[in-house]
Coordinates of C-alpha atoms and ligand atoms in Angstrom, one line a residue:
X1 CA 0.0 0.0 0.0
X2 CA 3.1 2.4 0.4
X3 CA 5.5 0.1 -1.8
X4 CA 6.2 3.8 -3.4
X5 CA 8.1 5.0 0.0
X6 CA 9.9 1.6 0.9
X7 CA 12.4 -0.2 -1.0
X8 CA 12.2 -2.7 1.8
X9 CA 9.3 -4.9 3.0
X10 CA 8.7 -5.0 6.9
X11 CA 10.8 -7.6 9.3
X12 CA 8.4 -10.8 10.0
X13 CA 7.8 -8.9 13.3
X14 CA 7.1 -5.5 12.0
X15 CA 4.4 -7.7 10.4
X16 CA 2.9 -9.5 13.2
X17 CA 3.3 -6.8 15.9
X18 CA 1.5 -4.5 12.9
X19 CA -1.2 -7.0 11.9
X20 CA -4.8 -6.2 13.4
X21 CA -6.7 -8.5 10.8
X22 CA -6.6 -11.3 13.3
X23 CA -9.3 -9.4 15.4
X24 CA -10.2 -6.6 13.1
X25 CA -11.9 -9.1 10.4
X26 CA -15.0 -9.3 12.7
X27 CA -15.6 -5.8 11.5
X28 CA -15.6 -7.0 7.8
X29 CA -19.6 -6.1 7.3
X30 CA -19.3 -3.2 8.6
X31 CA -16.2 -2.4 6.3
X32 CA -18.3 -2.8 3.1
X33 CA -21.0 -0.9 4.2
X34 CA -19.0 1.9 5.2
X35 CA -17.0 1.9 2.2
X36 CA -20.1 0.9 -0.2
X37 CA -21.6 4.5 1.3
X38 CA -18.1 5.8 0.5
X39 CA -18.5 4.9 -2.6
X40 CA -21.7 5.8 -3.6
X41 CA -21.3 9.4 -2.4
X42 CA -17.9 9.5 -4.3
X43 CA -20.6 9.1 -7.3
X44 CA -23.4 11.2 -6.5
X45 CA -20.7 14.5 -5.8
X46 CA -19.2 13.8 -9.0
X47 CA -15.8 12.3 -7.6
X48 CA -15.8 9.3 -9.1
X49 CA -17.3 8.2 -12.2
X50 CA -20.6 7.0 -12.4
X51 CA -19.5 3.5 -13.8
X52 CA -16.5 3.2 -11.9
X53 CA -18.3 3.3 -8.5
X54 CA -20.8 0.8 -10.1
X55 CA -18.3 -1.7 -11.1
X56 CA -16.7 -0.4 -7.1
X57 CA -20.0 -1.2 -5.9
X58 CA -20.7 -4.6 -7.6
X59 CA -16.8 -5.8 -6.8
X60 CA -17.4 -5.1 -3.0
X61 CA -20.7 -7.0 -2.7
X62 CA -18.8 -10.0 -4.2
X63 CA -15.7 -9.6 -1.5
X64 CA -18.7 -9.4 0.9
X65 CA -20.4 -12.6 -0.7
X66 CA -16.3 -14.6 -0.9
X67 CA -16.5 -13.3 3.6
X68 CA -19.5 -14.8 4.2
X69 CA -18.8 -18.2 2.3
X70 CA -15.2 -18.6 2.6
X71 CA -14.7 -16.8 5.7
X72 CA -11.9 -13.5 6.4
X73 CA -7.9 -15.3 5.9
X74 CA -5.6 -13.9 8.3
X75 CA -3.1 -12.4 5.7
X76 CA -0.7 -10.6 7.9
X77 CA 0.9 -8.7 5.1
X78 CA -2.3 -6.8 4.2
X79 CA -2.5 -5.7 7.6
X80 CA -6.1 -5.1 8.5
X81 CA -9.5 -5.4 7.3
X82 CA -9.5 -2.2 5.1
X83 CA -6.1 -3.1 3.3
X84 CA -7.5 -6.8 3.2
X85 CA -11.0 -5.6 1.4
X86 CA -9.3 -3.4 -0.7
X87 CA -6.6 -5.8 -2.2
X88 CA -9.7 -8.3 -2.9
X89 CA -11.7 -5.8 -4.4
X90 CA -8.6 -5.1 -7.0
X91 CA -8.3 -8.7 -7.5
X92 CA -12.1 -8.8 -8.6
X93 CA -12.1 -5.2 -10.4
X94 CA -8.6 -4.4 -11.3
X95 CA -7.1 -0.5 -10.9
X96 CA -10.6 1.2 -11.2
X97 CA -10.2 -0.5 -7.1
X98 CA -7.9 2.3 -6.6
X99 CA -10.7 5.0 -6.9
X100 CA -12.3 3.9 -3.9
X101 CA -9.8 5.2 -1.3
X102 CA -10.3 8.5 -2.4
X103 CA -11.4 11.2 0.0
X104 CA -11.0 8.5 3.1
X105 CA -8.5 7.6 5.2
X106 CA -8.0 4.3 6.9
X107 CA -8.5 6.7 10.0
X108 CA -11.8 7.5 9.2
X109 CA -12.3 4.2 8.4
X110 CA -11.6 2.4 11.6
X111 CA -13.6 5.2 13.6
X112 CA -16.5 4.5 11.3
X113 CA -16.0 0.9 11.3
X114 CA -16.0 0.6 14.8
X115 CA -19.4 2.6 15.9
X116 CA -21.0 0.8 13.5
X117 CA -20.0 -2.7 15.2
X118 CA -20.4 -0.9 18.8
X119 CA -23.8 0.1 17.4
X120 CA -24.7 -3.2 16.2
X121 CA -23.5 -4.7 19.6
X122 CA -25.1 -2.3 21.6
X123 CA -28.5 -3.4 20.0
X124 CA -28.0 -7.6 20.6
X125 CA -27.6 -6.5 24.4
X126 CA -30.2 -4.7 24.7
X127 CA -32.1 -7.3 23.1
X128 CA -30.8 -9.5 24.9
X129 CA -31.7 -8.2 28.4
X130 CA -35.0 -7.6 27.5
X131 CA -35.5 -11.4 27.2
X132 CA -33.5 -11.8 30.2
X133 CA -36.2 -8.9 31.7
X134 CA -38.9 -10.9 30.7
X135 CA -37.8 -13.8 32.3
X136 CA -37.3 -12.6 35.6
X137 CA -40.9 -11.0 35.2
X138 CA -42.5 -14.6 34.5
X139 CA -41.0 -15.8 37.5
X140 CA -41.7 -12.9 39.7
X141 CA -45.2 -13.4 38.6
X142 CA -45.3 -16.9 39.5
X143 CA -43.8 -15.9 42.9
X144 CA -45.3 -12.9 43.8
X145 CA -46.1 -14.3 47.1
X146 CA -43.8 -16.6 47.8
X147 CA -42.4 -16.0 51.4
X148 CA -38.2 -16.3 51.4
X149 CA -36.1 -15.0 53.8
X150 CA -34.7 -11.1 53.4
X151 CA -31.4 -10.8 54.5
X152 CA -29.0 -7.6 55.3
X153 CA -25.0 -8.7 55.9
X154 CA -26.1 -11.9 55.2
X155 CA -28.2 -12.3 58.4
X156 CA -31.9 -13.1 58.1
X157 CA -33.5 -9.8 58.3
X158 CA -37.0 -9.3 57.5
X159 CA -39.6 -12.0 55.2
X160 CA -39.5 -10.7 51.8
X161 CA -41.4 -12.3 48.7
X162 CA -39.3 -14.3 46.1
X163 CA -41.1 -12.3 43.6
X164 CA -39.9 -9.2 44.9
X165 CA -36.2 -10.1 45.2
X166 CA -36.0 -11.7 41.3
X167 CA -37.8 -7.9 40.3
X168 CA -35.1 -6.0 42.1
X169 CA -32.6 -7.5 39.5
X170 CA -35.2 -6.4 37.1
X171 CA -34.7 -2.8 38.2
X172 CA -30.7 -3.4 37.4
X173 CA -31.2 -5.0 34.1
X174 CA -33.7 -1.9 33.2
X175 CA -30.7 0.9 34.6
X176 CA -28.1 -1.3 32.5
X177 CA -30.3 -1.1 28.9
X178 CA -30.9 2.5 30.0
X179 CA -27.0 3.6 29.9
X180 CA -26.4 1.2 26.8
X181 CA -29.2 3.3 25.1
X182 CA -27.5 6.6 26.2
X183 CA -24.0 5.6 24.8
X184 CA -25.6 4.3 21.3
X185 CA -27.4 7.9 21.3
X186 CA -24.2 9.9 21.7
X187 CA -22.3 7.2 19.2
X188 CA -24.3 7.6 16.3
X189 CA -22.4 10.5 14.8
X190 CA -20.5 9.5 11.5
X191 CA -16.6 10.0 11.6
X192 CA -16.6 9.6 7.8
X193 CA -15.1 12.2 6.1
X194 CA -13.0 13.4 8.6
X195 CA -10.3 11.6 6.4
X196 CA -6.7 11.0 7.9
X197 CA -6.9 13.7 10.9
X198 CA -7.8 17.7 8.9
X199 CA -10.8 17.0 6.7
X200 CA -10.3 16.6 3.3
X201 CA -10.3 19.0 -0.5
X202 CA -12.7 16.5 -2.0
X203 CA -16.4 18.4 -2.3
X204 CA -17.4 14.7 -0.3
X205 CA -21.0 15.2 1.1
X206 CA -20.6 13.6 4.6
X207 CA -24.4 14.0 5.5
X208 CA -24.9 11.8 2.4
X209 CA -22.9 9.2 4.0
X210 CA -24.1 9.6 7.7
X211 CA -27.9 9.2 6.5
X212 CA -26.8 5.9 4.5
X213 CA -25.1 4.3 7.6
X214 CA -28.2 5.1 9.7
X215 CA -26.2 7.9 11.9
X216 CA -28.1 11.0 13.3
X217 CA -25.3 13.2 11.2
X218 CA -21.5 13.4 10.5
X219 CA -19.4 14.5 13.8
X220 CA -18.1 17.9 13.8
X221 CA -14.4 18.1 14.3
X222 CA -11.7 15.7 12.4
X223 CA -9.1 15.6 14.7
X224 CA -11.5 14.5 17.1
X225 CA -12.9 12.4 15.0
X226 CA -10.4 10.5 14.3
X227 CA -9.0 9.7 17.2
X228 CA -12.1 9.5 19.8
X229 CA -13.0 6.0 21.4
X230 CA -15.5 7.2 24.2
X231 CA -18.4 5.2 22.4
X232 CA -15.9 2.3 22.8
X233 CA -15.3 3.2 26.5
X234 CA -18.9 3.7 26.9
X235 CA -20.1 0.9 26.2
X236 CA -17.5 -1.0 28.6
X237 CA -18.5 1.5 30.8
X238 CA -22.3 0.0 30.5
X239 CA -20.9 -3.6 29.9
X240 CA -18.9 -3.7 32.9
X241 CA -21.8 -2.3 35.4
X242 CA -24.3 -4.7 33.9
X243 CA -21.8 -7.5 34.3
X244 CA -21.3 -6.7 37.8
X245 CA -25.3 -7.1 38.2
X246 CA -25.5 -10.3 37.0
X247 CA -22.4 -11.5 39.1
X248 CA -24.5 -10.3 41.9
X249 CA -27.6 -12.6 40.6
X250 CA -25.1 -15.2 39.9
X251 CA -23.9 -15.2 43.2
X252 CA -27.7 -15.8 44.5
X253 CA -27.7 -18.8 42.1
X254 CA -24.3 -20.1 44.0
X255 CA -25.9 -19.4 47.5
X256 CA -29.4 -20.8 46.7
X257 CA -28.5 -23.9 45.1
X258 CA -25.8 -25.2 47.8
X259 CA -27.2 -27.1 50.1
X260 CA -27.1 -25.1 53.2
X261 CA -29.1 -22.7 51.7
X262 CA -30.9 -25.1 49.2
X263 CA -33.9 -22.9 47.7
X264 CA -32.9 -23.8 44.1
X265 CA -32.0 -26.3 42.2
X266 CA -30.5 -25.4 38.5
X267 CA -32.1 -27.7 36.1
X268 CA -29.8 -30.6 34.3
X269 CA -29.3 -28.1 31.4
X270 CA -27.6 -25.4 34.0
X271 CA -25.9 -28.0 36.1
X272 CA -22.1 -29.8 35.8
X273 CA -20.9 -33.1 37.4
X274 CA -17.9 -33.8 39.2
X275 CA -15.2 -36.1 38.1
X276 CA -15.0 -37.2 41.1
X277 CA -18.0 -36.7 43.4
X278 CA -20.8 -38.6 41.9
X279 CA -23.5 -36.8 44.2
X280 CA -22.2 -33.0 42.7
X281 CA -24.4 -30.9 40.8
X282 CA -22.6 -27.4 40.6
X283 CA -23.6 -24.3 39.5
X284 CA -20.4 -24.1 37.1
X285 CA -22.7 -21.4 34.4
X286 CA -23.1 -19.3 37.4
X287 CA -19.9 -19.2 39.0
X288 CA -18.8 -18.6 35.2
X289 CA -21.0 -15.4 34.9
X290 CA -19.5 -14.3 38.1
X291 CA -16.1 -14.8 37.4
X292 CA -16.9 -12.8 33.6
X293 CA -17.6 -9.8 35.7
X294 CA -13.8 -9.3 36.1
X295 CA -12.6 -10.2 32.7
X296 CA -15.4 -7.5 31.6
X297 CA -14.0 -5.0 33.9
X298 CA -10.5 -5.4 32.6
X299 CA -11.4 -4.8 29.1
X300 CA -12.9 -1.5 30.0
X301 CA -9.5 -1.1 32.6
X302 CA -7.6 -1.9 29.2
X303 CA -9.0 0.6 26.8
X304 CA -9.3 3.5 29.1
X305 CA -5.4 2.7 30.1
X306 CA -4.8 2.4 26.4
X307 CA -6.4 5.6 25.9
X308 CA -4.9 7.7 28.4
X309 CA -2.5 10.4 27.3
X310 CA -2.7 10.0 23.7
X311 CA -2.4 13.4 21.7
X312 CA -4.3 14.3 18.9
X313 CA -5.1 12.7 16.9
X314 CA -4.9 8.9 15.8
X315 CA -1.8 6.5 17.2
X316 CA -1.5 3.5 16.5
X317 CA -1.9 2.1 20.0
X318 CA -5.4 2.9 19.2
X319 CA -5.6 -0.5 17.2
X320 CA -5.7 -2.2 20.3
X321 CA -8.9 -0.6 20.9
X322 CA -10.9 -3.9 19.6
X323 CA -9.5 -6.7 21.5
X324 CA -11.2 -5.8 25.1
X325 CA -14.5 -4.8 23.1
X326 CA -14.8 -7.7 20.9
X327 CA -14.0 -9.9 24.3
X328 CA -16.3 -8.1 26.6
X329 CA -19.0 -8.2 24.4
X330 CA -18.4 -12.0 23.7
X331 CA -18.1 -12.8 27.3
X332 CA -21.6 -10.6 28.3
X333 CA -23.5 -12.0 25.3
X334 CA -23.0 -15.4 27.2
X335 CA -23.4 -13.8 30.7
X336 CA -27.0 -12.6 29.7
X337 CA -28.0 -16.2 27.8
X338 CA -26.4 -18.3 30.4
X339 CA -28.6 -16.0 33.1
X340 CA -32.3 -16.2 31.7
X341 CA -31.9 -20.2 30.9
X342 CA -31.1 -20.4 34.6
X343 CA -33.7 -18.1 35.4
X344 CA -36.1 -19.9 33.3
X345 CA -35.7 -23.3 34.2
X346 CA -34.4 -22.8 37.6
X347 CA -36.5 -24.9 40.3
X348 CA -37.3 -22.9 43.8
X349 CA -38.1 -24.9 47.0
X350 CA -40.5 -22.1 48.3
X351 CA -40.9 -24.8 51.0
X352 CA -37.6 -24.6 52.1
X353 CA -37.5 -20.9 51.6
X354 CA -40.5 -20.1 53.8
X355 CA -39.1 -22.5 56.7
X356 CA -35.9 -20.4 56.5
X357 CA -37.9 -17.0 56.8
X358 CA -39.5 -18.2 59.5
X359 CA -36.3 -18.8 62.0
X360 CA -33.7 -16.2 62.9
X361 CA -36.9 -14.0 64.4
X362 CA -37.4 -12.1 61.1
X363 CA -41.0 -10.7 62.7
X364 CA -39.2 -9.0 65.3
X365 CA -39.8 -5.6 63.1
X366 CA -43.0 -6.6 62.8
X367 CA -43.5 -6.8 66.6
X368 CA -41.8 -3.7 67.4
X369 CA -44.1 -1.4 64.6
X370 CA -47.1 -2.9 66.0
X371 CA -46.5 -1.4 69.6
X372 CA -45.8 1.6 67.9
X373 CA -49.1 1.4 65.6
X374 CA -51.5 0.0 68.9
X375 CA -50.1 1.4 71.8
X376 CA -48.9 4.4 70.8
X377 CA -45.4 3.3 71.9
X378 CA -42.3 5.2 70.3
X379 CA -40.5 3.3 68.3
X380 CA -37.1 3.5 69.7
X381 CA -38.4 1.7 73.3
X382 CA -40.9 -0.9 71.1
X383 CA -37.4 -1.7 69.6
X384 CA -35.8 -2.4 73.3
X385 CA -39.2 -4.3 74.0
X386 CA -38.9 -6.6 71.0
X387 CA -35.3 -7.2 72.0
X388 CA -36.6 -8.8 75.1
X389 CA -39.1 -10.4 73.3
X390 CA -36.6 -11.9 71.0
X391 CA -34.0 -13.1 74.1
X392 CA -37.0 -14.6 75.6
X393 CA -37.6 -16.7 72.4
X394 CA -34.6 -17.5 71.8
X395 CA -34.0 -19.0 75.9
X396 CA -37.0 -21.1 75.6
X397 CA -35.6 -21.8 71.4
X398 CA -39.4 -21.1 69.9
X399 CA -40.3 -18.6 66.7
X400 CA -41.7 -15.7 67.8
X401 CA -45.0 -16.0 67.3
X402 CA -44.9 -19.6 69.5
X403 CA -44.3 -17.1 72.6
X404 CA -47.6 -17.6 74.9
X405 CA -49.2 -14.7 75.0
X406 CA -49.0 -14.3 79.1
X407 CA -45.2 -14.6 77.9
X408 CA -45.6 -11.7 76.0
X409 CA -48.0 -9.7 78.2
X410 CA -45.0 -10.4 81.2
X411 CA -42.8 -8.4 78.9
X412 CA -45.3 -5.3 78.4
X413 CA -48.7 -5.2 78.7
X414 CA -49.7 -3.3 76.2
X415 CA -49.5 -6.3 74.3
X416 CA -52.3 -8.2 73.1
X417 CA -53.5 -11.3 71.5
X418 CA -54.0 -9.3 68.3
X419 CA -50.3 -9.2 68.0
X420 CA -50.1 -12.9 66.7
X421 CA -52.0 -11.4 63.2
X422 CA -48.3 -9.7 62.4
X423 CA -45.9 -12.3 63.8
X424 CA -46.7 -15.0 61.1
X425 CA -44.3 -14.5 57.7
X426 CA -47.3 -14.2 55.4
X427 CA -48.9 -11.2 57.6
X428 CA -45.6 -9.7 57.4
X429 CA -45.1 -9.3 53.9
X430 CA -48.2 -8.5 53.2
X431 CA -48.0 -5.5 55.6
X432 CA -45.2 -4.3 53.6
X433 CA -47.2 -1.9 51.2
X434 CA -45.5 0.8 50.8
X435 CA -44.5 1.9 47.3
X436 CA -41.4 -0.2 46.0
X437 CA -41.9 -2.4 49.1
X438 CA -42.6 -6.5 49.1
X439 CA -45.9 -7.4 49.7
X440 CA -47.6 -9.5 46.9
X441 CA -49.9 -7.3 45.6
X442 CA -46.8 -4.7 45.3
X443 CA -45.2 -7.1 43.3
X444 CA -48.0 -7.9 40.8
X445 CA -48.6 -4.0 40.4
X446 CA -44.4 -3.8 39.6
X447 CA -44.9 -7.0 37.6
X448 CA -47.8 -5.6 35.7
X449 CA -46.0 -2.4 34.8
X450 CA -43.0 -4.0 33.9
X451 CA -44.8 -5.7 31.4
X452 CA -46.6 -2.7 30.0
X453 CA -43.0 -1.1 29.6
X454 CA -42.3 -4.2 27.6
X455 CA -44.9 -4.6 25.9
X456 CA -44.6 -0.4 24.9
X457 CA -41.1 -1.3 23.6
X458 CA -42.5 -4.2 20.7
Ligands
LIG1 N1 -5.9 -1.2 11.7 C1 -5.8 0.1 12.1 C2 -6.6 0.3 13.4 O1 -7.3 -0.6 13.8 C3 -6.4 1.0 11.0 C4 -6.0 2.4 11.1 C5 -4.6 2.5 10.6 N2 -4.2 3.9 10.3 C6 -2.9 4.2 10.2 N3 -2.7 5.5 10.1 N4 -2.0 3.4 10.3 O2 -6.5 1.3 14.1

């Protein structure tokens, strides 16, 4: 490509260390549209002969059609996807392939390129996470009343409803698509045109080839341009905090299906063996999506290190930009899939998860607001007489609400037998209406909206 300058071709490592195509050829769709808009425009402005970009035009949708048949060879001497489309184009249409570079740099190129893959990625998450969404909200449905046990530090807290718990990682998923949304609306300006780094002479039309690659309008500054990878960082940015979301889900997974805890089991399809223990069945898909979480997080650690410092306007460091996105993209597209089949076929004991909710005194809230509600007791001393409650409980090793009521009525008065309507799990999550808060019919009004926002979205 610059055999003019060089009487001498790169060392064997010049060539490898140079060589993006590797990675770069996943881009190769994008390439041919962007330079098929390229193209076309070179026409329409009177650039390029009219039958020159047609025969341009017909000779790229036949490297396209050689891609998706044969597959992108690594050829190391051709460097990257552009140089690599470009050489095949000549071998289809001869010289007149030597009119297409006009007016473009491979700088522009790239930049395009890559927002148009980041775009296209952008869109499979989002779609993605609206399955998982809608997942969660089937099962949330199912178990809008189901009693589990809440827990703060780990400790049982207060009874919460499965239902509720599976629509809080709802609310996450929803935050995630939200900022995914916001970077694709601040990507989808077209670099095209901005040429190697200072615009070009050419009279290109770059609206003309903004409109054809769907973008809102061509970006405004070159230098920029050429050289700007916060939609790449952005989307990290959004791929990292959603992976750390669904490490946190995965993690219940872990939890709920060991047996200490055991208020899942992950179906056959979401399960591994052990090579060794015949009785295993571990949650291997979940402890994956966990562990992804960090290998997310260190691509967006990668590019913004990359990144940093770099003067206007493109270096070539910026090649690297691909690697973390292409792997973090890979590794969440498999994160989301691997999390709504578990979430789909996932089995809860409710049994088992009620029983739990019902130890550890998880009422004792419930106690201590009741004095507060009937006996006009602040809350701060109902708290110190639920703490004696509780001790007492736990001397004689009964639940709560299997205190005698002359038990009770020996620690205050005030208390009577009305008390035992708020002690049992069910009463207690039911109580819990507040707005946001997890009694059932909260969670089938949550449930029901979620849906409508779904449904508002087809
Ligand atoms: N493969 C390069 C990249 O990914 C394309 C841009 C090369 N530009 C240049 N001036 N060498 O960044």
């Amino acid at each position: 490509m610059w055999g003019g300058r060089f009487a001498e071709g790169p060392s064997a490592v010049m060539r490898a260390i140079n060589a993006s195509i590797p990675f770069d050829k996943q881009m190769w769709r994008q390439d041919i549209a962007g330079s098929k808009a390229h193209a076309t425009m070179l026409g329409a402005q009177g650039i390029v002969e009219a039958d020159d970009v047609a025969t341009i035009l017909t000779g790229l949708d036949a490297v396209a059609a050689d891609y998706a048949a044969d597959g992108v060879p690594d050829d190391l001497a051709l460097e990257d996807i552009h140089m690599l489309t470009e050489a095949r184009l000549a071998d289809k249409i001869g010289p007149v392939a030597g009119r297409l570079h006009t007016a473009r740099s491979r700088n522009d190129q790239v930049a395009t390129d890559f927002r148009l893959w980041v775009r296209d990625a952008i869109d499979q998450t989002d779609a993605a996470l609206g399955g998982l969404q809608d997942a969660l909200i089937a099962r949330a449905d199912e178990h809008a009343a189901s009693v589990m046990p809440g827990f703060t530090h780990l400790q049982s807290a207060q009874p919460v409803t499965l239902g509720h718990h599976l629509m809080a990682y709802h609310d996450m998923i929803a935050r995630d698509r939200g900022r995914f949304r916001d970077a694709r609306a601040r990507l989808n300006k077209s670099p095209l045109g901005s040429a190697a780094l200072a615009g070009t002479g050419f009279p290109i039309d770059r609206d003309a080839t903004a409109a054809a690659l769907g973008f809102d309008g061509p970006t405004t500054n070159s230098l920029d341009a050429v050289s700007d990878r916060d939609f790449a960082i952005e989307y990290l940015t959004a791929a990292a905090q959603c992976a750390l979301h669904l490490s946190r889900l995965a993690e219940e997974f872990v939890l709920w299906a060991s047996q200490p805890f055991g208020f899942a089991s992950l179906s056959d399809q979401w399960s591994t063996g052990s090579s060794i223990m015949p009785q295993k069945r571990n949650p291997d898909a979940a402890e994956l999506v966990r562990g992804h979480a960090g290998r997310i997080t260190g691509c967006l650690v990668s590019l913004m290190v990359t990144m940093k410092g770099l003067p206007l306007a493109y270096s070539k460091d910026m090649q690297d930009d691909k690697p973390p996105v292409f792997e973090a993209h890979g590794l969440l597209e498999l994160s989301v899939a691997a999390m709504t089949g578990m979430i789909d076929s996932a089995t809860f004991r409710t049994d088992r998860m009620r029983q739990v909710a019902e130890t550890g005194f998880s009422t004792a809230t419930d106690l201590a607001d009741w004095l507060v509600r009937e006996a006009g007791v602040p809350f701060r001393e109902a708290h110190h007489i639920t703490g004696r409650a509780v001790a007492h409980a736990e001397s004689l090793k009964v639940r709560l609400d299997a205190l005698p009521l002359g038990a009770l009525r020996e620690i205050d008065e005030r208390i009577d037998r009305r008390v035992f309507d708020v002690l049992a799990v069910d009463a207690s999550v039911a109580s819990r209406t507040s707005f946001g808060g997890t009694a059932p019919s909260r969670v089938r009004e949550a449930v029901a909206a979620a849906r409508a926002a779904r449904e508002a979205e087809r």
